[in-house]
Coordinates of C-alpha atoms in Angstrom, one line a residue:
X137 CA 0.0 0.0 0.0
X138 CA 1.4 3.4 -1.0
X139 CA 1.7 6.2 1.7
X140 CA -1.1 8.3 0.2
X141 CA -3.6 5.4 0.3
X142 CA -2.4 4.4 3.8
X143 CA -3.1 7.9 5.2
X144 CA -6.4 8.1 3.3
X145 CA -7.5 4.9 5.0
X146 CA -6.4 6.2 8.4
X147 CA -8.4 9.4 7.8
X148 CA -11.5 7.5 6.9
X149 CA -11.3 5.4 10.1
X150 CA -10.8 8.4 12.3
X151 CA -13.6 10.4 10.6
X152 CA -16.0 7.5 11.0
X153 CA -15.1 7.2 14.6
X154 CA -15.6 10.9 15.2
X155 CA -19.0 10.9 13.5
X156 CA -20.1 7.9 15.6
X157 CA -19.0 9.7 18.8
X158 CA -21.0 12.8 17.8
X159 CA -24.2 10.7 17.4
X160 CA -24.1 9.6 21.0
X161 CA -23.7 11.2 24.5
X162 CA -20.9 9.4 26.4
X163 CA -21.1 9.1 30.2
X164 CA -18.5 7.2 32.2
X165 CA -17.6 6.6 35.8
X166 CA -17.0 4.2 38.6
X167 CA -19.7 2.7 40.9
X168 CA -18.7 2.4 44.5
X169 CA -20.2 1.1 47.8
X170 CA -20.9 4.0 50.2
X171 CA -19.8 2.1 53.3
X172 CA -16.7 0.2 52.0
X173 CA -15.7 2.4 49.0
X174 CA -15.2 -0.9 47.1
X175 CA -16.2 -1.2 43.5
X176 CA -19.7 -2.6 42.7
X177 CA -19.4 -5.3 40.1
X178 CA -21.9 -5.7 37.2
X179 CA -24.2 -2.9 38.3
X180 CA -26.8 -1.9 35.7
X181 CA -26.7 1.5 34.0
X182 CA -29.6 2.0 31.7
X183 CA -32.1 4.6 30.3
X184 CA -35.3 4.7 32.3
X185 CA -38.3 3.1 30.5
X186 CA -36.0 2.0 27.6
X187 CA -34.3 -1.4 27.3
X188 CA -30.9 0.1 26.4
X189 CA -28.0 0.0 28.9
X190 CA -24.6 -1.3 29.9
X191 CA -22.9 -2.9 32.9
X192 CA -20.1 -1.9 35.2
X193 CA -17.0 -4.1 35.0
X194 CA -15.2 -6.0 37.8
X195 CA -13.5 -2.8 38.9
X196 CA -16.8 -0.9 39.0
X197 CA -16.0 1.2 35.9
X198 CA -18.4 1.8 33.0
X199 CA -18.8 3.7 29.8
X200 CA -22.3 4.2 28.4
X201 CA -23.0 5.5 24.9
X202 CA -26.4 7.2 25.2
X203 CA -28.2 7.3 21.8
X204 CA -28.8 10.6 20.1
X205 CA -32.0 12.3 21.2
X206 CA -31.8 10.8 24.7
X207 CA -29.5 13.5 26.2
X208 CA -32.3 14.6 28.7
X209 CA -33.3 11.0 29.5
X210 CA -33.1 9.7 33.1
X211 CA -30.3 7.2 33.7
X212 CA -30.9 4.5 36.4
X213 CA -28.0 3.0 38.2
X214 CA -29.0 -0.1 40.2
X215 CA -27.7 -3.3 41.8
X216 CA -29.4 -5.9 44.0
X217 CA -28.8 -5.0 47.6
X218 CA -28.4 -1.2 47.0
X219 CA -30.7 1.8 46.7
X220 CA -30.8 2.7 43.0
X221 CA -30.2 6.3 41.9
X222 CA -31.6 8.3 39.0
X223 CA -29.8 11.1 37.1
X224 CA -30.3 13.0 33.8
X225 CA -27.8 11.9 31.2
X226 CA -26.5 15.4 30.7
X227 CA -25.8 15.9 34.4
X228 CA -23.1 13.2 34.5
X229 CA -19.5 14.4 34.6
X230 CA -16.7 12.5 33.0
X231 CA -15.3 9.7 35.1
X232 CA -17.7 10.4 37.8
X233 CA -17.7 8.4 41.0
X234 CA -21.2 7.1 41.7
X235 CA -22.0 6.0 45.3
X236 CA -24.7 3.4 46.1
X237 CA -25.8 2.8 49.6
X238 CA -26.6 -0.8 50.7
X239 CA -29.5 -1.5 53.1
X240 CA -30.4 -4.9 54.4
X241 CA -33.9 -5.3 55.9
X242 CA -34.9 -7.6 58.7
X243 CA -37.8 -9.9 57.8
X244 CA -40.4 -8.0 59.8
X245 CA -39.9 -5.0 57.5
X246 CA -41.6 -6.7 54.6
X247 CA -44.9 -8.6 54.8
X248 CA -44.3 -12.3 54.0
X249 CA -47.8 -13.6 53.8
X250 CA -49.9 -15.7 51.4
X251 CA -53.4 -15.0 50.3
X252 CA -54.6 -16.8 53.5
X253 CA -52.5 -14.5 55.7
X254 CA -50.3 -17.4 56.5
X255 CA -46.6 -16.9 56.8
X256 CA -44.7 -18.1 53.7
X257 CA -41.7 -20.3 54.2
X258 CA -38.7 -20.1 51.8
X259 CA -40.0 -23.2 50.0
X260 CA -43.4 -21.6 49.7
X261 CA -41.9 -18.6 48.0
X262 CA -39.9 -20.7 45.5
X263 CA -43.0 -22.7 44.6
X264 CA -45.0 -19.5 44.2
X265 CA -42.3 -18.0 42.0
X266 CA -42.2 -21.2 39.9
X267 CA -46.0 -21.1 39.4
X268 CA -45.8 -17.4 38.5
X269 CA -43.3 -17.9 35.6
X270 CA -46.2 -17.8 33.1
X271 CA -47.1 -14.3 34.3
X272 CA -43.6 -12.9 34.6
X273 CA -41.7 -14.1 31.5
X274 CA -42.5 -13.3 27.9
X275 CA -44.4 -15.7 25.7
X276 CA -44.0 -13.7 22.5
X277 CA -40.9 -13.5 20.3
X278 CA -38.3 -11.0 21.2
X279 CA -34.7 -10.1 20.4
X280 CA -31.8 -9.5 22.8
X281 CA -28.6 -7.7 21.7
X282 CA -25.6 -8.5 23.8
X283 CA -21.9 -8.9 24.3
X284 CA -20.2 -12.2 24.8
X285 CA -16.9 -12.8 26.5
X286 CA -15.1 -16.2 26.5
X287 CA -12.0 -16.6 28.7
X288 CA -10.3 -20.0 29.0
X289 CA -7.4 -21.1 31.3
X290 CA -5.3 -24.3 31.3
X291 CA -3.1 -25.1 34.2
X292 CA -3.2 -21.5 35.4
X293 CA -2.2 -20.2 32.0
X294 CA -4.7 -18.2 29.8
X295 CA -5.1 -19.8 26.4
X296 CA -8.1 -17.9 25.0
X297 CA -9.8 -14.5 25.1
X298 CA -12.7 -13.9 22.8
X299 CA -15.2 -11.0 22.7
X300 CA -18.1 -10.6 20.2
X301 CA -21.4 -8.9 19.7
X302 CA -24.5 -11.0 18.9
X303 CA -28.3 -10.8 18.5
X304 CA -30.4 -13.6 20.0
X305 CA -33.9 -14.2 18.6
X306 CA -36.1 -16.0 21.2
X307 CA -39.5 -17.5 21.0
X308 CA -41.7 -17.3 24.1
X309 CA -40.4 -19.0 27.2
X310 CA -42.7 -22.0 26.7
X311 CA -40.7 -22.9 23.5
X312 CA -38.0 -25.2 24.9
X313 CA -35.5 -24.4 22.2
X314 CA -32.3 -22.3 22.1
X315 CA -32.6 -18.8 20.4
X316 CA -31.4 -18.3 16.8
X317 CA -28.2 -16.3 16.7
X318 CA -26.8 -13.5 14.5
X319 CA -23.1 -13.1 15.0
X320 CA -22.7 -9.4 14.5
X321 CA -19.0 -8.5 15.1
X322 CA -15.9 -9.9 16.8
X323 CA -13.7 -7.5 18.8
X324 CA -11.0 -9.6 20.3
X325 CA -9.9 -13.1 19.3
X326 CA -6.7 -14.1 20.9
X327 CA -6.0 -17.9 21.2
X328 CA -2.8 -19.6 22.2
X329 CA -1.9 -23.2 21.6
X330 CA -4.1 -25.4 23.7
X331 CA -3.4 -28.9 25.1
X332 CA -3.6 -31.5 22.3
X333 CA -6.6 -33.2 24.1
X334 CA -8.8 -30.3 22.9
X335 CA -8.3 -31.1 19.3
X336 CA -11.1 -33.7 19.2
X337 CA -13.0 -33.0 22.5
X338 CA -13.5 -29.3 22.8
X339 CA -16.9 -27.7 22.1
X340 CA -16.4 -25.3 19.2
X341 CA -18.9 -22.6 19.9
X342 CA -18.9 -20.6 23.1
X343 CA -22.2 -18.8 22.5
X344 CA -24.0 -22.2 22.2
X345 CA -22.4 -23.3 25.5
X346 CA -24.2 -20.3 27.1
X347 CA -27.6 -20.4 25.6
X348 CA -28.2 -24.1 26.0
X349 CA -28.4 -23.5 29.8
X350 CA -31.6 -21.7 30.9
X351 CA -33.5 -22.7 34.1
X352 CA -36.7 -20.9 33.1
X353 CA -36.9 -22.0 29.4
X354 CA -35.8 -25.6 30.0
X355 CA -37.6 -26.0 33.3
X356 CA -34.9 -27.4 35.6
X357 CA -32.6 -26.5 38.5
X358 CA -33.4 -25.2 42.0
X359 CA -36.4 -23.2 40.8
X360 CA -38.6 -26.3 40.9
X361 CA -38.1 -26.9 44.7
X362 CA -38.0 -30.6 44.2
X363 CA -37.4 -33.2 46.9
X364 CA -33.8 -33.0 48.3
X365 CA -33.7 -29.2 48.2
X366 CA -33.9 -27.3 51.5
X367 CA -34.4 -23.5 51.5
X368 CA -33.9 -20.7 53.9
X369 CA -34.7 -17.0 53.7
X370 CA -31.4 -15.2 54.4
X371 CA -32.5 -11.6 54.0
X372 CA -34.6 -9.1 52.1
X373 CA -32.8 -6.6 49.9
X374 CA -33.7 -3.4 48.1
X375 CA -33.7 -3.4 44.3
X376 CA -35.2 -0.9 41.9
X377 CA -37.4 0.7 44.5
X378 CA -38.8 -2.6 45.5
X379 CA -37.5 -5.6 47.5
X380 CA -36.3 -9.1 46.8
X381 CA -36.1 -12.2 49.0
X382 CA -32.6 -13.6 49.1
X383 CA -33.1 -17.4 49.6
X384 CA -30.3 -20.0 50.1
X385 CA -31.0 -23.5 48.8
X386 CA -29.0 -26.6 49.6
X387 CA -29.2 -30.0 47.9
X388 CA -26.5 -32.1 49.7
X389 CA -23.8 -33.1 49.0
X390 CA -23.0 -31.2 45.8
X391 CA -25.4 -28.3 45.1
X392 CA -26.0 -24.8 46.5
X393 CA -28.3 -22.1 45.1
X394 CA -28.9 -18.5 45.8
X395 CA -32.3 -17.2 44.5
X396 CA -33.5 -13.6 44.5
X397 CA -37.2 -13.3 44.2
X398 CA -39.4 -10.1 43.8
X399 CA -41.5 -9.7 46.9
X400 CA -44.5 -8.3 44.9
X401 CA -44.5 -10.2 41.6
X402 CA -42.6 -13.3 42.8
X403 CA -40.4 -13.1 39.7
X404 CA -37.0 -14.7 39.7
X405 CA -34.7 -11.7 39.5
X406 CA -31.4 -13.5 39.9
X407 CA -30.4 -17.2 40.3
X408 CA -27.0 -18.7 41.0
X409 CA -26.3 -22.5 41.1
X410 CA -23.0 -23.9 42.3
X411 CA -22.0 -27.6 42.1
X412 CA -18.7 -28.7 43.7
X413 CA -17.1 -32.1 43.7
X414 CA -16.0 -33.6 47.0
X415 CA -12.8 -35.6 47.1
X416 CA -13.0 -36.0 43.3
X417 CA -16.5 -37.5 43.8
X418 CA -18.5 -35.5 41.3
X419 CA -22.3 -35.2 40.7
X420 CA -21.3 -36.5 37.2
X421 CA -19.4 -39.7 36.4
X422 CA -16.2 -39.2 34.5
X423 CA -16.8 -39.0 30.8
X424 CA -15.3 -41.5 28.4
X425 CA -12.9 -38.8 27.1
X426 CA -11.4 -38.6 30.6
X427 CA -13.0 -35.3 31.6
X428 CA -14.3 -34.9 35.1
X429 CA -16.2 -31.7 36.1
X430 CA -15.3 -30.7 39.6
X431 CA -16.8 -27.2 39.8
X432 CA -19.7 -25.6 38.0
X433 CA -21.2 -22.1 38.6
X434 CA -24.0 -20.5 36.6
X435 CA -25.7 -17.2 37.2
X436 CA -28.8 -15.7 35.5
X437 CA -29.9 -12.2 36.2
X438 CA -33.0 -10.6 34.8
X439 CA -34.4 -7.1 34.2
X440 CA -38.0 -6.0 34.0
X441 CA -39.2 -4.4 30.8
X442 CA -42.8 -3.6 30.0
X443 CA -44.0 -5.9 32.9
X444 CA -42.0 -8.9 31.8
X445 CA -38.6 -10.3 32.9
X446 CA -35.8 -10.5 30.3
X447 CA -32.2 -11.8 30.6
X448 CA -29.7 -9.1 31.7
X449 CA -26.6 -11.1 32.5
X450 CA -25.5 -14.8 32.3
X451 CA -22.3 -16.4 33.4
X452 CA -21.1 -20.0 33.2
X453 CA -17.8 -21.0 34.9
X454 CA -16.4 -24.5 35.2
X455 CA -13.4 -26.4 36.4
X456 CA -12.5 -29.7 34.6
X457 CA -9.9 -32.3 35.5
X458 CA -8.8 -34.0 32.3
X459 CA -7.4 -37.5 32.7
X460 CA -5.8 -39.7 30.1
X461 CA -9.0 -41.8 29.8
X462 CA -12.1 -43.1 31.5
X463 CA -10.3 -45.6 33.7
X464 CA -7.0 -43.6 34.1
X465 CA -5.9 -41.7 37.2
X466 CA -3.2 -39.9 35.2
X467 CA -4.1 -36.2 35.3
X468 CA -3.2 -34.5 32.0
X469 CA -4.2 -30.9 32.9
X470 CA -6.9 -28.7 34.5
X471 CA -9.0 -26.4 32.3
X472 CA -11.2 -23.5 33.5
X473 CA -13.5 -22.0 30.9
X474 CA -15.5 -18.9 31.8
X475 CA -18.2 -17.5 29.5
X476 CA -20.4 -14.4 30.0
X477 CA -23.3 -12.7 28.2
X478 CA -24.1 -9.0 28.9
X479 CA -27.4 -7.8 27.4
X480 CA -27.5 -4.2 26.3
X481 CA -30.7 -3.9 24.4
X482 CA -34.2 -5.6 24.3
X483 CA -36.5 -5.5 21.3
X484 CA -40.1 -6.5 21.8
X485 CA -42.0 -4.3 19.3
X486 CA -42.1 -5.1 15.5
X487 CA -39.8 -8.0 16.1
X488 CA -40.4 -9.5 12.6
X489 CA -39.3 -6.2 11.0
X490 CA -36.2 -5.7 13.2
X491 CA -32.9 -6.3 11.3
X492 CA -31.9 -9.9 12.1
X493 CA -30.1 -12.5 10.1
X494 CA -29.5 -16.0 11.5
X495 CA -25.9 -16.5 10.4
X496 CA -24.0 -18.2 13.2
X497 CA -22.8 -21.7 12.5
X498 CA -23.2 -23.6 15.7
X499 CA -20.6 -26.2 14.9
X500 CA -17.9 -23.7 14.0
X501 CA -15.8 -21.6 16.4
X502 CA -16.7 -17.9 16.7
X503 CA -13.2 -16.8 15.6
X504 CA -13.5 -18.7 12.4
X505 CA -16.7 -16.8 11.5
X506 CA -15.3 -13.4 12.3
X507 CA -15.1 -10.6 9.7
X508 CA -12.4 -7.9 9.7
X509 CA -12.4 -5.7 12.8
X510 CA -15.0 -2.9 12.5
X511 CA -13.7 0.2 14.3
X512 CA -16.9 2.2 13.6
X513 CA -19.1 -0.4 15.2
X514 CA -17.1 -0.8 18.4
X515 CA -16.6 2.9 18.9
X516 CA -20.1 3.3 20.3
X517 CA -21.0 -0.2 21.3
X518 CA -22.2 -0.7 24.9
X519 CA -19.9 -3.4 26.3
X520 CA -18.3 -3.6 29.7
X521 CA -15.0 -1.9 29.9
X522 CA -12.0 -4.1 29.8
X523 CA -10.3 -4.3 33.2
X524 CA -6.6 -3.9 33.7
X525 CA -6.4 -7.7 34.3
X526 CA -8.2 -8.5 31.1
X527 CA -6.1 -6.1 29.1
X528 CA -2.9 -7.8 30.4
X529 CA -4.3 -11.2 29.4
X530 CA -4.9 -10.0 25.9
X531 CA -1.4 -8.5 25.6
X532 CA 0.2 -11.7 26.9
X533 CA -1.8 -13.8 24.4
X534 CA -0.7 -11.4 21.6
X535 CA 3.0 -11.9 22.5
X536 CA 2.5 -15.7 22.3
X537 CA 0.9 -15.3 18.9

């Protein structure tokens, strides 16, 4: 490429980025706990009455690109366990510190009664929330736009860091099928050489790994309050000017759940399930390929929009011990995949007319479907900021490659 053409290309990229920045109002800052001054991780920052927003990162930092025309819109900052705040978009200062106050209520501050004025137990609340799913979750098609991060570690060495934007087309919650997926853009794709075991055994598509797990859609997990599960109300917490029950569930010996349930609608607001092996005795038998799952953690967090609950955040994190084979005790390596999905936009109106193309090949890795990096797209895309740790991981992977 000659020098004139090179500088022309650079000018085009810079001009496109500048135009994109002018079409949005950018607000940024760090969200902190008032009492401890510690960062609040994965807090929601969104436009009031609109399903457009972003999430703070693991250091509490965020950047939110507010669409043109919404400069006077009210921005809500919220997190379970904290009093939410509301500010006009134009009143935010650059890199502002936003302080949220936590408040834990004793059980007698919120009425916990059924229609018969009988006190509800933790298990009663779970059962009521389960029966209320049909009222609280959408049964019409909708689209979620979001950001996916896939981070993988082998023997304490990072071997993969992938980031991409995707659209997910869902049928109603009663349709027990995964959403259709449009892979929009890939921002980061850094992959080092992995253990040879992965060549034939690794799942190829990280988005599919996420969307195949869904307690509400596929009707399983601690939400069903089946025999073996014991529940206890731990506390009642503020959230979005309402309250949620925080309920701990135990299914011995391997499973523990934390469920946050709206005290008014009985909607599941957040669910976390952890499974841990004990002395290499897992809830699963060792697979024929030698893989033994010794830790599993999944989180689903929802947000209310137009009276229904939609996914806001999902995480799946595992630890696998990989042995030479089914009967072998020879440990080859330990792998720790971590996948996250951050929703930044919900589309419920005119879904059939909304731009969507099902293009993701589920049996092909995301990086092998990536187009060239799109600077203009990412310059105003609402994704969690990269933390210092994440940036270092990417740089280390670049050096390897």
